[in-house]
Short mmCIF file of C-alpha atoms in Angstrom, two decimals:
data_model
loop_
_atom_site.label_atom_id
_atom_site.label_comp_id
_atom_site.label_asym_id
_atom_site.label_seq_id
_atom_site.Cartn_x
_atom_site.Cartn_y
_atom_site.Cartn_z
CA MET A 753 176.11 91.34 102.49
CA PHE A 754 178.60 89.10 101.00
CA LEU A 755 181.31 86.95 102.80
CA VAL A 756 184.33 86.10 100.88
CA SER A 757 186.86 82.75 101.28
CA CYS A 758 189.69 82.44 99.19
CA TRP A 759 189.87 78.47 100.56
CA TRP A 760 189.47 76.36 97.50
CA ALA A 761 189.35 72.76 98.04
CA ASP A 762 188.96 71.53 94.41
CA ASP A 763 192.16 71.76 92.64
CA SER A 764 190.80 71.32 89.28
CA PRO A 765 191.92 73.64 86.50
CA ALA A 766 188.64 75.24 86.36
CA ALA A 767 189.18 76.37 89.77
CA THR A 768 192.09 78.13 89.73
CA GLY A 769 191.81 81.71 90.47
CA LEU A 770 188.47 81.88 92.09
CA ILE A 771 186.94 82.61 95.32
CA ILE A 772 183.72 81.88 97.14
CA GLN A 773 181.18 84.61 97.53
CA GLU A 774 178.77 83.85 100.16
CA ASN A 775 175.32 85.18 101.45
CA GLU A 776 172.36 84.28 103.34
CA GLY A 777 170.86 82.05 100.51
CA PHE A 778 173.66 80.71 98.47
CA SER A 779 177.76 80.95 97.75
CA ILE A 780 179.06 80.64 94.24
CA PRO A 781 182.88 80.81 93.21
CA THR A 782 184.10 84.13 91.22
CA PRO A 783 186.95 85.08 89.44
CA SER A 784 189.39 86.49 92.52
CA THR A 785 189.97 89.81 90.21
CA TRP A 786 186.41 90.71 89.61
CA LYS A 787 184.69 93.23 91.86
CA THR A 788 181.34 94.16 93.33
CA ILE A 789 179.40 96.18 90.90
CA PRO A 790 178.24 99.10 92.73
CA ASN A 791 174.34 99.67 92.73
CA GLU A 792 174.48 102.81 91.25
CA ASP A 793 175.61 100.77 87.89
CA LEU A 794 172.99 98.02 88.33
CA VAL A 795 170.14 98.01 85.93
CA ILE A 796 166.79 97.52 87.66
CA PRO A 797 165.38 94.14 86.76
CA LYS A 798 161.98 94.31 85.74
CA SER A 799 161.01 91.28 88.23
CA GLY A 800 162.88 90.26 91.12
CA GLU A 801 165.99 91.71 92.75
CA ILE A 802 169.84 91.38 92.17
CA ALA A 803 171.12 89.21 94.73
CA LEU A 804 174.68 89.41 93.18
CA ALA A 805 176.59 91.32 90.61
CA PHE A 806 180.15 90.91 89.86
CA ARG A 807 182.52 92.07 87.02
CA SER A 808 185.87 92.05 85.68
CA GLU A 809 188.02 95.16 86.30
CA SER A 810 189.48 95.27 82.93
CA PRO A 811 187.57 95.34 79.50
CA LYS A 812 187.88 92.70 76.94
CA GLN A 813 187.03 94.10 73.25
CA TRP A 814 185.59 96.86 74.99
CA TYR A 815 183.03 94.94 77.29
CA ILE A 816 183.15 94.28 80.99
CA ASN A 817 182.83 90.61 81.50
CA ASN A 818 180.06 90.02 84.56
CA ILE A 819 177.80 87.94 86.30
CA VAL A 820 174.48 88.78 87.74
CA ILE A 821 172.19 86.78 89.74
CA LEU A 822 168.71 87.41 90.01
CA LYS A 823 166.45 86.29 93.04
CA LYS A 824 162.89 85.83 93.15
CA ASP A 825 160.65 84.80 96.31
CA ASN A 826 158.29 82.31 96.42
CA THR A 827 159.13 80.22 93.10
CA ALA A 828 156.52 77.70 91.83
CA ILE A 829 158.40 76.61 88.64
CA SER A 830 161.07 74.60 88.20
CA PRO A 831 164.60 75.53 87.11
CA GLN A 832 164.60 73.59 83.93
CA ALA A 833 160.93 75.39 82.81
CA ILE A 834 162.99 78.55 83.59
CA ILE A 835 165.56 77.90 81.14
CA GLU A 836 163.62 76.27 78.53
CA SER A 837 161.07 79.39 78.57
CA GLY A 838 164.02 81.56 78.09
CA ILE A 839 165.35 79.95 75.24
CA GLN A 840 162.19 79.75 73.51
CA SER A 841 161.91 83.94 74.27
CA LEU A 842 165.63 84.45 72.98
CA GLU A 843 164.29 82.34 69.80
CA LYS A 844 161.33 84.20 69.23
CA TRP A 845 162.34 87.96 70.18
CA ILE A 846 166.16 88.26 69.60
CA LYS A 847 167.29 88.89 65.81
CA TRP A 848 170.74 88.04 66.16
CA TYR A 849 170.37 84.71 68.66
CA LYS A 850 172.72 81.55 68.32
CA LEU A 851 172.40 78.90 70.87
CA ILE A 852 175.92 77.23 71.27
CA SER A 853 175.13 74.35 73.72
CA ASN A 854 172.45 73.22 76.37
CA ASN A 855 173.80 70.91 78.81
CA GLU A 856 172.60 68.95 81.33
CA VAL A 857 174.61 69.26 84.62
CA THR A 858 174.64 67.87 87.85
CA PHE A 859 175.56 70.74 90.53
CA THR A 860 177.51 70.10 93.95
CA ASP A 861 174.40 69.09 95.69
CA ASN A 862 173.38 66.41 93.42
CA GLN A 863 170.66 68.51 91.80
CA LYS A 864 170.47 68.03 88.18
CA GLY A 865 169.62 71.25 86.03
CA ASN A 866 170.70 72.61 82.27
CA ILE A 867 173.55 75.22 81.80
CA ILE A 868 172.85 76.93 78.27
CA THR A 869 175.43 79.02 76.42
CA TYR A 870 174.17 81.39 73.54
CA SER A 871 175.44 84.49 71.88
CA TRP A 872 173.70 87.21 70.37
CA LYS A 873 174.22 90.94 69.65
CA TYR A 874 172.29 94.26 69.59
CA SER A 875 172.73 95.21 66.39
CA SER A 876 174.81 94.27 63.12
CA ASP A 877 177.08 96.96 64.66
CA THR A 878 177.55 95.62 68.05
CA PRO A 879 180.19 93.01 68.86
CA GLU A 880 178.85 89.38 69.98
CA THR A 881 178.46 88.96 73.50
CA ILE A 882 178.28 85.15 74.99
CA TYR A 883 175.67 84.61 77.96
CA ILE A 884 176.17 81.36 80.27
CA GLN A 885 172.97 80.94 82.06
CA THR A 886 171.22 78.63 84.83
CA ALA A 887 168.51 78.30 87.12
CA ARG A 888 168.35 76.91 90.45
CA VAL A 889 165.60 77.14 93.48
CA CYS A 890 166.91 76.52 97.00
CA ASP A 891 163.58 76.35 99.17
CA ASP A 892 161.03 78.76 97.36
CA VAL A 893 163.70 80.85 96.30
CA GLY A 894 164.41 80.80 92.52
CA TYR A 895 167.87 82.08 91.37
CA TYR A 896 168.41 82.95 87.52
CA MET A 897 172.42 83.42 87.08
CA THR A 898 173.93 84.77 83.87
CA ILE A 899 177.58 85.17 83.16
CA SER A 900 178.30 87.21 79.73
CA LEU A 901 181.59 88.02 78.07
CA THR A 902 182.64 88.89 74.51
CA GLU A 903 185.83 86.36 74.40
CA LYS A 904 185.32 83.63 71.63
CA LEU A 905 186.73 80.65 73.30
CA GLU A 906 186.85 76.87 72.41
CA SER A 907 185.08 76.10 75.71
CA TYR A 908 183.49 77.66 78.30
CA ASP A 909 183.69 74.97 80.94
CA ARG A 910 185.35 77.29 83.41
CA TYR A 911 182.10 79.67 83.33
CA GLU A 912 179.78 76.84 83.33
CA TYR A 913 181.96 75.33 86.43
CA ILE A 914 181.32 78.52 88.29
CA LEU A 915 177.31 78.08 87.63
CA GLN A 916 177.73 74.54 88.22
CA ASN A 917 179.30 74.98 91.79
CA PHE A 918 176.48 77.44 93.07
CA ASN A 919 175.33 76.04 96.35
CA CYS A 920 171.97 76.46 98.12
CA LYS A 921 172.66 77.26 101.86
#
């Protein structure tokens, strides 16, 4: 169950067009034009469960931009370790993987973390997709957040802003 709030106190350009999605464990801004992904369209994760899944309504370069947040209870691993482990797995197993950035950030609750941005594609014939990821732990619940899009931008700050404004409740 999500509550949606259209009020946004931040007047920065990155906040324009975002609305707050809230559930019992967290809140996060999402683009106001994105909609909930229906359960029948979701892939069941290998571990954990999907806590939030939104997507754009119109494809860009034949791809639908989206955000997915995975939730895993009783997490004893640090968010930084989750990100570093993810980078190592990508470098080892993904042929068309390229790290774009690995930025240390301070979240709105003053917790430190990393947001990584990378590109990869399924094969030489498929379009390159950009992924922006981070992880957070709220109490003993871990959240792994991924935004994926095919837009080649000079800066992915707007999407990093979304992840950086994830708030534990």
